[in-house]
């Protein structure tokens, strides 16, 4: 009898479905939402409680809220299945996406916007007028692990050649409010926080020095193991909040100004991946699309600037063709040339000189050009010097150190070289230093590390917010130059080429450049 009872229990246990951590959500009645620790746990729980209750009612599941101790705990819980949904900052999302199969659901909308910026702030009476003035200064970080207070300020500083090494002092306090107050109290020269955090202090002791790129808001993600059906139902349920009479009653307590949610896509966060990649010591977390169409760009501008400018075009191409286009920016011009020679890309954007070299070996064929519309003088190269120096004419450059982007750049070396030859300046007397990007060249001239620099006119004006333009002298200008060329790799499928050309002809989303499709 005992044996029969024991056997019955064992059989019953075997046939009853067990709800495990990795079971599809459709067979579970309880899931866990883990939150990035932005505030004390009790506050976080309270702020997310209305959303929890709304989802429970509409999904017919129970949701447990857990506030993580740190970012690593969130990733660990997603990996082990101890968490099913997570609320993440953009940087943590990009890191997690590489380690855990997760699906982006929705991102916050704050004051009607699904993106946000940070800004550098100084005291209203500070001697610091431009970003470059912070060299050898003191800087205080607030919530350093969050992009708005850590990553974005660091990128703004890097653009002008400032890092932890050439700040006199940098401190991480862990609180934006503490960082702002410490700048007001004259303990530090500057800090960087989100626009929202800065708003109460603007005009009340602090002023904006520089605004950052816009990046997408914090977002919710789900583990892929929840199953496509449940994930889609979860996403749609979260989006229905926007249709409520008062969406803030559900999501308004998450953060000040939250007024809704918008659909999140992984490609939205590529700008964040680019920013992370450009920080010293950070690993490149850009995912290489195996089936994507690679759009490769000659790397002469600061990578985040180039990405921000061209990403709308990449998005446009993806939507119009239905294919996944990927913007790739090689480390240097040599790598760019190597990628063309090896055919490691479908589309290449480059200066006319480089394009001509590629056509000699029948690597690419031109399909369009990009014309700058922001400058009345058109695209041209310039020679710049520091205004405090003794260089007054091109002939004074003999025996001097010259910063350039590369020997293949038409507006960063070749056109200036031709100009000097006409002026009778012996090129073999010059010492050329390759600095990769226009911004690097400009900053080296600005700080006197090189005697002069060859850059494009548009690149110099892009630095207007960061440097005192009175400290730079334009020594000479080249003649206007032909526009950059968009070329398609020779041998590319004719259908793909036609789709790309048609999509390029329909692109009108920028005011600073115009695409002109070339006639065959």
Coordinates of C-alpha atoms in Angstrom, one line a residue:
X1 CA 0.0 0.0 0.0
X2 CA 2.8 2.4 1.0
X3 CA 4.7 1.5 -2.2
X4 CA 1.5 2.1 -4.3
X5 CA 1.0 5.5 -2.7
X6 CA 4.6 6.5 -3.2
X7 CA 4.5 5.4 -6.8
X8 CA 1.3 7.5 -7.3
X9 CA 2.9 10.6 -5.9
X10 CA 6.0 10.2 -8.1
X11 CA 3.8 9.7 -11.2
X12 CA 1.7 12.7 -10.3
X13 CA 4.8 14.9 -9.8
X14 CA 6.1 13.8 -13.2
X15 CA 3.0 14.6 -15.1
X16 CA 2.2 17.9 -13.4
X17 CA 3.8 20.8 -15.4
X18 CA 6.5 22.5 -13.3
X19 CA 6.7 26.2 -13.6
X20 CA 10.5 26.9 -13.8
X21 CA 12.4 30.1 -14.3
X22 CA 12.8 29.5 -18.0
X23 CA 9.3 28.4 -18.7
X24 CA 7.4 30.4 -21.4
X25 CA 5.4 33.2 -19.8
X26 CA 2.2 31.9 -21.2
X27 CA 2.4 28.9 -18.7
X28 CA 3.4 31.1 -15.7
X29 CA 1.3 33.2 -13.4
X30 CA 4.2 35.2 -11.8
X31 CA 7.1 37.1 -13.3
X32 CA 9.8 39.4 -11.9
X33 CA 10.7 42.9 -13.0
X34 CA 14.1 44.1 -11.9
X35 CA 15.0 47.8 -11.8
X36 CA 18.2 49.7 -12.1
X37 CA 18.9 51.3 -8.7
X38 CA 18.4 55.1 -9.4
X39 CA 16.9 55.8 -6.0
X40 CA 16.5 54.1 -2.6
X41 CA 14.7 50.7 -3.0
X42 CA 11.6 51.8 -1.2
X43 CA 11.2 54.8 -3.4
X44 CA 11.8 52.8 -6.6
X45 CA 9.2 50.2 -5.5
X46 CA 6.7 53.0 -4.8
X47 CA 7.3 54.8 -8.1
X48 CA 6.8 51.6 -10.2
X49 CA 3.8 50.3 -8.2
X50 CA 1.2 51.9 -10.5
X51 CA 2.8 50.3 -13.6
X52 CA 3.0 47.0 -11.8
X53 CA -0.7 47.0 -11.0
X54 CA -1.7 48.1 -14.5
X55 CA 0.3 45.3 -16.1
X56 CA -1.0 42.7 -13.6
X57 CA -4.6 43.6 -14.4
X58 CA -4.2 43.6 -18.2
X59 CA -1.8 40.6 -18.4
X60 CA -3.5 38.4 -15.7
X61 CA -0.1 37.7 -14.1
X62 CA 1.5 38.6 -10.8
X63 CA 4.6 40.8 -11.0
X64 CA 7.3 40.9 -8.3
X65 CA 9.4 44.1 -8.3
X66 CA 13.1 43.8 -7.4
X67 CA 15.5 46.7 -7.1
X68 CA 19.0 45.6 -8.0
X69 CA 22.0 46.4 -5.8
X70 CA 24.0 47.4 -8.9
X71 CA 24.2 46.9 -12.7
X72 CA 26.0 43.6 -12.5
X73 CA 23.2 42.1 -10.4
X74 CA 20.7 43.0 -13.2
X75 CA 22.7 41.2 -15.8
X76 CA 23.2 38.2 -13.6
X77 CA 19.5 37.9 -12.9
X78 CA 18.6 38.2 -16.6
X79 CA 21.2 35.5 -17.4
X80 CA 19.9 33.1 -14.7
X81 CA 16.2 33.8 -15.4
X82 CA 15.7 35.2 -11.9
X83 CA 14.3 38.3 -13.7
X84 CA 12.0 38.4 -16.7
X85 CA 11.6 42.1 -17.3
X86 CA 14.1 44.8 -16.6
X87 CA 14.2 48.6 -16.5
X88 CA 17.6 49.7 -17.8
X89 CA 19.6 52.8 -18.7
X90 CA 20.8 53.0 -22.3
X91 CA 24.4 52.0 -21.5
X92 CA 23.4 49.0 -19.4
X93 CA 21.0 47.9 -22.2
X94 CA 23.9 47.9 -24.7
X95 CA 26.1 45.9 -22.4
X96 CA 23.3 43.5 -21.5
X97 CA 22.3 42.9 -25.1
X98 CA 25.7 41.5 -25.8
X99 CA 25.5 39.0 -22.9
X100 CA 21.8 38.0 -22.6
X101 CA 19.1 37.3 -25.2
X102 CA 16.8 40.2 -24.4
X103 CA 14.2 42.1 -26.5
X104 CA 13.7 45.9 -26.2
X105 CA 10.1 46.7 -25.4
X106 CA 9.4 50.4 -24.8
X107 CA 11.3 53.5 -23.8
X108 CA 10.2 56.4 -21.6
X109 CA 8.7 59.5 -23.1
X110 CA 9.5 62.6 -21.0
X111 CA 7.8 65.9 -21.7
X112 CA 6.8 64.3 -25.1
X113 CA 10.3 63.3 -26.1
X114 CA 11.7 59.8 -26.3
X115 CA 15.3 61.1 -26.3
X116 CA 17.3 63.3 -24.0
X117 CA 20.5 65.3 -23.7
X118 CA 23.0 66.2 -21.1
X119 CA 24.9 69.4 -20.6
X120 CA 28.1 70.6 -19.1
X121 CA 27.5 73.3 -16.4
X122 CA 29.7 75.9 -14.8
X123 CA 29.0 78.8 -12.4
X124 CA 27.5 81.9 -13.9
X125 CA 30.6 83.9 -12.9
X126 CA 33.0 81.2 -14.1
X127 CA 36.0 82.1 -16.2
X128 CA 35.3 79.0 -18.3
X129 CA 33.6 80.1 -21.5
X130 CA 34.2 77.2 -23.9
X131 CA 34.5 73.4 -23.3
X132 CA 38.3 73.6 -24.1
X133 CA 38.8 75.9 -21.1
X134 CA 38.3 73.0 -18.8
X135 CA 41.7 71.6 -19.6
X136 CA 43.6 71.3 -16.3
X137 CA 40.4 72.2 -14.4
X138 CA 38.4 70.3 -11.9
X139 CA 35.3 68.2 -12.7
X140 CA 32.7 66.4 -10.6
X141 CA 30.5 63.6 -11.8
X142 CA 27.1 62.8 -10.3
X143 CA 25.5 59.4 -11.2
X144 CA 28.6 58.3 -13.1
X145 CA 27.2 54.9 -14.1
X146 CA 24.2 56.6 -15.9
X147 CA 24.9 57.9 -19.4
X148 CA 23.6 61.4 -18.7
X149 CA 26.0 62.0 -15.9
X150 CA 28.9 59.8 -16.9
X151 CA 29.1 58.8 -20.6
X152 CA 27.8 61.9 -22.2
X153 CA 29.9 64.4 -20.2
X154 CA 33.0 62.2 -20.9
X155 CA 32.3 62.3 -24.7
X156 CA 31.9 66.1 -24.7
X157 CA 35.2 66.4 -23.0
X158 CA 37.0 63.9 -25.2
X159 CA 35.9 65.8 -28.3
X160 CA 38.2 68.6 -27.2
X161 CA 41.0 66.3 -26.1
X162 CA 40.2 66.3 -22.3
X163 CA 40.4 63.1 -20.4
X164 CA 40.8 62.1 -16.7
X165 CA 44.6 62.4 -17.2
X166 CA 44.6 66.1 -18.1
X167 CA 42.0 67.2 -15.6
X168 CA 43.6 68.6 -12.4
X169 CA 41.0 66.7 -10.4
X170 CA 37.9 64.6 -11.1
X171 CA 35.6 63.1 -8.5
X172 CA 32.6 60.8 -8.6
X173 CA 29.9 61.7 -6.0
X174 CA 27.1 59.3 -7.1
X175 CA 24.4 62.0 -6.9
X176 CA 23.6 64.7 -9.5
X177 CA 22.3 67.0 -6.9
X178 CA 25.5 66.8 -4.9
X179 CA 27.5 67.4 -8.0
X180 CA 25.5 70.5 -8.9
X181 CA 25.7 71.9 -5.4
X182 CA 29.5 71.3 -5.2
X183 CA 30.0 73.4 -8.4
X184 CA 27.8 76.2 -7.0
X185 CA 29.9 76.0 -3.8
X186 CA 33.1 76.6 -5.9
X187 CA 34.5 73.2 -5.0
X188 CA 34.7 72.2 -8.7
X189 CA 34.8 74.0 -12.0
X190 CA 32.1 72.0 -13.8
X191 CA 29.8 69.0 -13.9
X192 CA 27.6 67.2 -16.4
X193 CA 24.0 66.1 -15.8
X194 CA 20.8 65.7 -17.8
X195 CA 18.8 68.7 -18.8
X196 CA 16.0 67.7 -16.4
X197 CA 18.4 67.5 -13.4
X198 CA 20.0 70.9 -14.4
X199 CA 16.8 72.8 -15.0
X200 CA 16.3 74.1 -11.4
X201 CA 19.9 75.4 -11.3
X202 CA 19.9 77.1 -14.7
X203 CA 20.0 80.9 -14.1
X204 CA 20.1 80.2 -10.4
X205 CA 23.9 80.0 -10.0
X206 CA 24.8 77.8 -12.9
X207 CA 24.9 78.2 -16.7
X208 CA 25.1 75.8 -19.6
X209 CA 28.5 75.4 -21.3
X210 CA 27.8 72.7 -23.9
X211 CA 24.9 70.4 -24.8
X212 CA 25.5 66.8 -25.7
X213 CA 24.1 64.5 -28.5
X214 CA 20.6 63.3 -27.9
X215 CA 20.3 59.7 -27.0
X216 CA 17.2 57.5 -26.5
X217 CA 15.5 57.3 -23.1
X218 CA 15.7 54.6 -20.4
X219 CA 13.8 51.5 -21.5
X220 CA 12.1 48.2 -20.5
X221 CA 13.4 44.9 -21.9
X222 CA 12.2 41.3 -21.7
X223 CA 14.1 38.1 -21.7
X224 CA 13.7 36.4 -25.1
X225 CA 12.8 33.1 -23.4
X226 CA 9.4 34.7 -22.4
X227 CA 8.3 33.8 -25.9
X228 CA 7.4 36.0 -28.9
X229 CA 3.6 35.9 -28.2
X230 CA 3.9 37.0 -24.6
X231 CA 6.6 39.6 -25.4
X232 CA 4.4 41.1 -28.1
X233 CA 1.4 41.1 -25.8
X234 CA 3.5 42.8 -23.0
X235 CA 4.8 45.5 -25.4
X236 CA 1.3 46.3 -26.7
X237 CA -0.1 46.4 -23.2
X238 CA 2.6 48.9 -22.2
X239 CA 1.8 51.0 -25.3
X240 CA -1.9 51.1 -24.4
X241 CA -1.0 53.3 -21.5
X242 CA -0.6 56.2 -24.0
X243 CA -4.3 55.9 -24.8
X244 CA -5.5 56.3 -21.3
X245 CA -7.2 59.5 -20.2
X246 CA -4.3 60.1 -17.8
X247 CA -1.2 58.2 -18.8
X248 CA 0.8 59.8 -15.9
X249 CA -1.4 58.0 -13.4
X250 CA 0.4 54.8 -14.5
X251 CA 3.9 56.0 -15.5
X252 CA 4.2 59.5 -14.2
X253 CA 5.8 58.5 -10.9
X254 CA 8.7 56.6 -12.6
X255 CA 10.6 59.8 -13.2
X256 CA 9.7 63.5 -13.2
X257 CA 8.1 64.5 -16.5
X258 CA 7.3 60.9 -17.8
X259 CA 4.1 61.2 -19.8
X260 CA 4.0 58.0 -21.8
X261 CA 5.9 55.2 -23.5
X262 CA 7.1 54.6 -27.1
X263 CA 8.2 51.5 -28.9
X264 CA 11.9 50.8 -28.5
X265 CA 14.1 49.2 -31.2
X266 CA 17.6 47.9 -30.8
X267 CA 19.0 50.2 -33.6
X268 CA 17.8 53.2 -31.6
X269 CA 20.7 52.6 -29.2
X270 CA 23.5 52.3 -31.8
X271 CA 24.5 55.9 -31.0
X272 CA 25.1 54.8 -27.4
X273 CA 27.3 51.9 -28.6
X274 CA 29.3 54.4 -30.7
X275 CA 29.7 56.7 -27.6
X276 CA 30.9 53.8 -25.5
X277 CA 33.3 52.6 -28.2
X278 CA 34.9 56.1 -28.2
X279 CA 35.8 56.0 -24.5
X280 CA 39.3 54.9 -23.5
X281 CA 39.5 51.3 -22.3
X282 CA 35.9 50.5 -23.3
X283 CA 35.2 47.5 -25.5
X284 CA 33.7 47.8 -28.9
X285 CA 30.2 46.5 -28.4
X286 CA 28.9 47.3 -31.9
X287 CA 27.3 44.2 -33.2
X288 CA 28.3 43.3 -36.7
X289 CA 25.2 42.4 -38.6
X290 CA 25.9 39.1 -40.4
X291 CA 23.1 39.7 -42.9
X292 CA 23.2 43.5 -42.9
X293 CA 24.2 45.8 -45.7
X294 CA 27.4 47.6 -44.7
X295 CA 27.6 51.3 -45.3
X296 CA 31.3 52.2 -44.7
X297 CA 32.5 55.8 -44.2
X298 CA 35.9 57.4 -44.5
X299 CA 36.8 58.3 -40.9
X300 CA 37.9 61.9 -40.8
X301 CA 35.4 63.4 -38.3
X302 CA 35.0 62.5 -34.6
X303 CA 33.1 59.2 -34.8
X304 CA 30.0 60.1 -32.8
X305 CA 29.6 63.3 -34.9
X306 CA 29.8 61.3 -38.1
X307 CA 27.4 58.7 -36.8
X308 CA 24.9 61.3 -35.6
X309 CA 25.0 63.0 -38.9
X310 CA 24.6 60.0 -41.1
X311 CA 22.4 57.7 -39.0
X312 CA 19.2 59.3 -40.4
X313 CA 20.3 58.2 -43.8
X314 CA 21.0 54.7 -42.7
X315 CA 17.6 54.5 -41.0
X316 CA 16.0 55.8 -44.2
X317 CA 17.8 53.2 -46.4
X318 CA 16.7 50.4 -44.0
X319 CA 13.0 51.5 -44.1
X320 CA 12.8 52.1 -47.8
X321 CA 14.5 48.8 -48.9
X322 CA 13.3 46.6 -46.0
X323 CA 17.0 45.5 -45.4
X324 CA 19.1 46.0 -42.4
X325 CA 21.7 48.7 -43.2
X326 CA 24.7 49.1 -40.8
X327 CA 26.9 52.2 -40.6
X328 CA 30.5 51.2 -40.1
X329 CA 33.3 53.8 -39.3
X330 CA 36.7 52.2 -39.5
X331 CA 39.5 53.1 -37.1
X332 CA 41.5 55.0 -39.7
X333 CA 41.8 55.7 -43.4
X334 CA 44.1 52.8 -44.0
X335 CA 41.5 50.4 -42.6
X336 CA 38.9 52.1 -44.8
X337 CA 41.0 51.5 -47.9
X338 CA 41.7 47.9 -46.9
X339 CA 37.9 47.2 -46.4
X340 CA 37.3 48.4 -50.0
X341 CA 40.1 46.3 -51.4
X342 CA 38.7 43.2 -49.6
X343 CA 35.1 44.0 -50.5
X344 CA 34.1 44.2 -46.9
X345 CA 31.2 46.5 -47.4
X346 CA 28.4 47.1 -50.0
X347 CA 28.4 51.0 -50.0
X348 CA 31.3 53.4 -49.4
X349 CA 31.3 57.1 -48.7
X350 CA 34.5 58.9 -49.4
X351 CA 36.3 61.9 -50.8
X352 CA 36.7 62.1 -54.6
X353 CA 40.4 61.4 -54.5
X354 CA 39.9 58.1 -52.7
X355 CA 37.1 57.2 -55.0
X356 CA 39.3 57.8 -58.1
X357 CA 41.9 55.4 -56.6
X358 CA 39.2 52.7 -56.1
X359 CA 37.9 53.1 -59.6
X360 CA 41.3 52.4 -61.0
X361 CA 41.0 48.9 -59.8
X362 CA 37.2 48.8 -60.5
X363 CA 36.3 48.4 -56.8
X364 CA 33.3 50.7 -56.7
X365 CA 31.1 52.7 -59.0
X366 CA 29.6 56.1 -58.0
X367 CA 25.9 56.4 -57.6
X368 CA 25.4 59.7 -55.7
X369 CA 27.2 62.6 -54.1
X370 CA 26.7 64.4 -50.8
X371 CA 26.7 68.2 -51.1
X372 CA 27.2 70.4 -48.0
X373 CA 24.4 73.0 -47.8
X374 CA 25.4 74.8 -44.6
X375 CA 28.3 76.7 -46.0
X376 CA 27.9 79.4 -48.7
X377 CA 31.5 78.8 -49.7
X378 CA 31.0 75.1 -50.3
X379 CA 33.4 72.4 -49.4
X380 CA 37.0 73.5 -49.1
X381 CA 40.2 72.9 -47.3
X382 CA 41.9 75.5 -45.0
X383 CA 45.3 76.0 -43.3
X384 CA 44.9 77.1 -39.7
X385 CA 47.4 78.3 -37.1
X386 CA 47.3 79.5 -33.5
X387 CA 46.6 83.2 -33.5
X388 CA 49.4 83.8 -30.9
X389 CA 52.1 82.4 -33.2
X390 CA 54.4 84.1 -35.6
X391 CA 53.1 82.4 -38.7
X392 CA 51.6 85.0 -40.9
X393 CA 51.8 83.6 -44.5
X394 CA 52.0 80.1 -46.0
X395 CA 55.7 80.6 -46.7
X396 CA 56.2 80.9 -42.9
X397 CA 55.3 77.2 -42.6
X398 CA 58.7 76.0 -43.8
X399 CA 60.4 73.7 -41.3
X400 CA 57.2 73.6 -39.2
X401 CA 55.0 70.7 -37.8
X402 CA 51.7 70.3 -39.6
X403 CA 48.8 68.3 -38.3
X404 CA 46.7 66.4 -41.0
X405 CA 44.0 63.8 -41.0
X406 CA 45.7 61.5 -43.5
X407 CA 47.7 61.7 -46.8
X408 CA 44.5 60.6 -48.6
X409 CA 42.3 63.4 -47.5
X410 CA 41.5 66.0 -50.2
X411 CA 40.5 68.8 -47.8
X412 CA 42.7 67.6 -45.0
X413 CA 46.0 67.4 -47.0
X414 CA 45.9 67.2 -50.8
X415 CA 44.3 70.5 -51.6
X416 CA 46.5 72.3 -49.0
X417 CA 49.6 70.6 -50.4
X418 CA 48.8 72.0 -53.9
X419 CA 48.3 75.4 -52.4
X420 CA 51.7 75.4 -50.7
X421 CA 53.4 74.2 -53.9
X422 CA 52.0 77.2 -55.8
X423 CA 53.3 79.4 -53.0
X424 CA 56.8 77.9 -53.4
X425 CA 56.9 76.2 -50.0
X426 CA 59.2 73.2 -50.1
X427 CA 57.1 70.2 -48.9
X428 CA 60.2 68.2 -47.8
X429 CA 60.8 70.9 -45.2
X430 CA 57.5 70.2 -43.5
X431 CA 56.9 67.6 -40.8
X432 CA 53.5 66.1 -41.2
X433 CA 51.8 64.4 -38.2
X434 CA 48.8 62.2 -38.9
X435 CA 46.1 62.9 -36.3
X436 CA 43.1 60.9 -37.9
X437 CA 40.3 63.4 -37.3
X438 CA 39.7 67.1 -38.1
X439 CA 38.8 67.7 -34.4
X440 CA 42.2 66.3 -33.3
X441 CA 44.0 68.5 -35.7
X442 CA 42.1 71.6 -34.6
X443 CA 42.7 71.0 -30.9
X444 CA 46.5 70.4 -31.5
X445 CA 46.7 73.7 -33.3
X446 CA 44.6 75.4 -30.6
X447 CA 46.9 74.2 -27.8
X448 CA 50.1 74.8 -29.7
X449 CA 51.1 71.2 -30.1
X450 CA 51.6 71.6 -33.8
X451 CA 52.4 74.8 -35.7
X452 CA 49.6 74.5 -38.2
X453 CA 46.8 72.2 -39.4
X454 CA 45.1 71.2 -42.6
X455 CA 41.3 70.8 -42.1
X456 CA 38.0 71.4 -43.8
X457 CA 36.3 74.7 -43.3
X458 CA 33.1 73.1 -42.1
X459 CA 35.1 71.1 -39.5
X460 CA 36.5 74.3 -38.0
X461 CA 33.1 75.9 -37.7
X462 CA 31.7 72.7 -36.0
X463 CA 34.0 73.5 -33.1
X464 CA 32.5 76.9 -32.5
X465 CA 30.9 75.9 -29.2
X466 CA 34.1 74.2 -27.9
X467 CA 36.9 76.7 -28.6
X468 CA 37.5 80.4 -28.7
X469 CA 37.6 81.0 -32.4
X470 CA 39.6 84.2 -31.9
X471 CA 42.6 81.9 -31.0
X472 CA 42.5 80.3 -34.5
X473 CA 43.7 82.1 -37.6
X474 CA 42.8 80.8 -41.1
X475 CA 46.0 81.2 -42.9
X476 CA 44.7 80.2 -46.4
X477 CA 41.8 78.6 -48.1
X478 CA 41.9 76.2 -51.0
X479 CA 39.6 76.4 -54.1
X480 CA 36.1 74.8 -53.7
X481 CA 36.3 71.0 -53.9
X482 CA 34.0 68.3 -55.4
X483 CA 31.5 66.7 -53.2
X484 CA 32.0 63.3 -51.4
X485 CA 31.0 60.2 -53.4
X486 CA 28.7 57.4 -52.5
X487 CA 29.9 54.3 -54.3
X488 CA 28.5 50.8 -54.6
X489 CA 30.8 47.8 -54.7
X490 CA 31.3 46.5 -58.1
X491 CA 29.5 43.2 -58.7
X492 CA 26.7 44.1 -56.2
X493 CA 23.3 42.5 -57.1
X494 CA 21.6 44.8 -59.6
X495 CA 18.3 44.7 -57.7
X496 CA 20.0 45.8 -54.5
X497 CA 21.8 48.6 -56.3
X498 CA 18.6 49.8 -57.9
X499 CA 16.8 49.8 -54.5
X500 CA 19.7 51.8 -52.9
X501 CA 19.7 54.4 -55.7
X502 CA 15.9 54.9 -55.5
X503 CA 16.1 55.2 -51.7
X504 CA 18.9 57.8 -52.0
X505 CA 16.8 59.9 -54.4
X506 CA 14.0 60.0 -51.8
X507 CA 16.2 61.2 -48.9
X508 CA 15.3 64.7 -47.8
X509 CA 15.7 64.5 -44.0
X510 CA 18.7 66.8 -43.5
X511 CA 19.2 70.5 -43.8
X512 CA 23.0 70.5 -43.6
X513 CA 23.6 68.2 -46.6
X514 CA 21.9 67.2 -49.8
X515 CA 22.2 63.9 -51.7
X516 CA 22.4 64.1 -55.5
X517 CA 21.9 60.9 -57.4
X518 CA 24.3 60.7 -60.3
X519 CA 23.2 59.9 -63.9
X520 CA 24.6 56.7 -65.4

